[in-house]
Amino acid sequence: MSSASLATPPLATPSRPQLDRKPSIVTVILFVGLLGAGLLFTGISLVSDVSEAGARTTTLVPFILLGVALLIALGFEFVNGFHDTANAVATVIYTHSLPPSFAVVWSGFFNFVGVMVSSGAVAFGIIALLPVELILQVSSGAGFAMVFALLIAAIVWNLATWALGLPASSSHTLIGSIIGVGIANALMHGRDGTSGVDWAQATKVGYSLLLSPMIGFGFAALMLLALRTLVKKRELYEEPKGNTPPPWWIRGLLIATCTGVSFAHGSNDGQKGMGLIMLILVGTVPMAYALNRAMPQSEVTHFVEMAQGAQQLLVAHSPANAPTDPRAALTDYVRTHEFKAEVLSSLASISGSIGEQVREHGSLARLPADAVANVRNDMYIASETIRFLDKHHHGDLGQDEMARLGAFKKEIDNATKFIPLWVKVAVAIALGLGTMVGWKRIVVTVGEKIGKTHLTYAQGASAELVAMMTIGAADLYGLPVSTTHVLSSGVAGTMAANRSGLQMSTIRNLLVAWVLTLPAAILLSGSLYWLFTQLM
């Protein structure tokens, strides 16, 4: 017997997944069918809502602007899909738990589901970052310039980082674009650039974007170490052998965590597009979307009572002389956060006006077309004023009185902060279909270029599990976080905990993208806003 025949056969080495396989005809049909169905449903729902509201216009310009703005907003969500969600499928692909083509379809479906069950808190948290005067004048040329500038800037930067294979953050990019528009708007009106942004809200969002990668890195590393201590299954900590799928229980864990990250990404990131689409709808067809026309009569009666109660409460704490322009006084307070004695009397006047107009017409749906936009603006500025009064404890209002104002704010928000079903469906389809296109570049970076060794089953599961819980918690508190930052830093954390080594060139590139995203988006969106205001 030869020595060759007695030699131990070499162990199978980890094999790179087949990422270049063309999509099947079934996948293509599914993609085109969902795209067509989404566009058709969106168009029919939009026409139905506008017709039911009785909106009339003498020109097609608003509807042309609406169509272009909706396409750009949905385009942002589509790009977000293949840019961010590639992170969710990288681990199941590189551990051979799912074939690449099936993994992206699977992830896309659960992105869809995540969007559909989302609360909307993140959507309106994003809007709160925008300059208050532009929100109140969203139907003006400056309002459309704002929407176009921040969306186009976000899309351009996302595509640029995607082309380089860098997992930059879509959330980070959008926040930077919003700040850029705010700074540019303030400078163009002769104010200090820092006055154009709600820095308290921006700081809150900034902390979530800053801390989430640290949480991803640290907790994923701890998760891996905990697994090593508690689960003594050697195969869990080994690299995949060839193209062989992992044991069924490991495979189930990896698929479950991929599913959770996809769902959490949809529920968090999908809301950013929803908030901007609602802003677009309010600006173009306020009669249909400025106020929640579906509010039942019983709630309208309660709303009027709450408005009258808030007015009486505020009058008791207000100076005798009411301001000549209450909306301007409240707008100035929301923009600067500088409390003056006239704020409470202005809020009393606005609250009384809101309640009286709703009482006079019997429901939100019966408000005349020329009053809808003004009532909506009054509701928005009243809600924001109460939010800042509660946050900064301005005035001499006690805890019980602020609770009563908070209840009134909740009624206002129910009337203005709503998302129609078709908007959720359109965003869900755009985000879900986006996962099926262009995912390869980011997947390769996460799967091959962060650590020096192949991703193990335990590393993939730890990174995904931490990402799923972090994004889910952020969604619960209405905070936008980056799936990209959490997942890629989680993978890096498991590599560090496993002493596998990190590819420092990739880490440097990720850090550069992370550092540059905010200033690049600010500069790009601010420049575009200035340009668009000159053209409109």
Short mmCIF file of C-alpha atoms in Angstrom, two decimals, residues 44 71 126 139 144 156 163 171 185 207 222 242 271 282 302 306 314-315 325 342 374 407 415 417 427 464 466 484 492:
data_model
loop_
_atom_site.label_atom_id
_atom_site.label_comp_id
_atom_site.label_asym_id
_atom_site.label_seq_id
_atom_site.Cartn_x
_atom_site.Cartn_y
_atom_site.Cartn_z
CA ILE A 44 -54.80 54.49 -7.80
CA LEU A 71 -40.19 59.15 -7.38
CA ILE A 126 -36.87 63.07 11.19
CA SER A 139 -45.93 74.16 -0.48
CA PHE A 144 -39.83 71.89 -2.58
CA VAL A 156 -25.77 60.86 -4.49
CA ALA A 163 -19.65 52.28 -5.84
CA SER A 171 -29.35 57.38 8.24
CA ASN A 185 -31.67 78.34 4.90
CA TYR A 207 -25.80 60.31 20.00
CA LEU A 222 -19.30 40.08 24.52
CA GLY A 242 -16.29 24.25 1.53
CA GLN A 271 -39.91 55.38 8.19
CA VAL A 282 -48.92 68.02 2.64
CA HIS A 302 -63.09 65.29 22.34
CA MET A 306 -59.24 69.47 24.82
CA LEU A 314 -52.93 78.98 29.23
CA VAL A 315 -54.97 82.16 29.58
CA ASP A 325 -49.23 87.66 15.47
CA GLU A 342 -45.99 86.19 24.94
CA ASN A 374 -53.51 77.12 7.96
CA ALA A 407 -52.79 65.29 26.34
CA ALA A 415 -54.82 64.78 13.61
CA LYS A 417 -49.07 62.72 12.24
CA VAL A 427 -42.05 52.52 0.75
CA GLU A 464 -26.66 39.80 13.65
CA VAL A 466 -26.82 42.44 18.51
CA THR A 484 -24.63 49.53 8.39
CA ALA A 492 -15.38 43.78 13.65
#
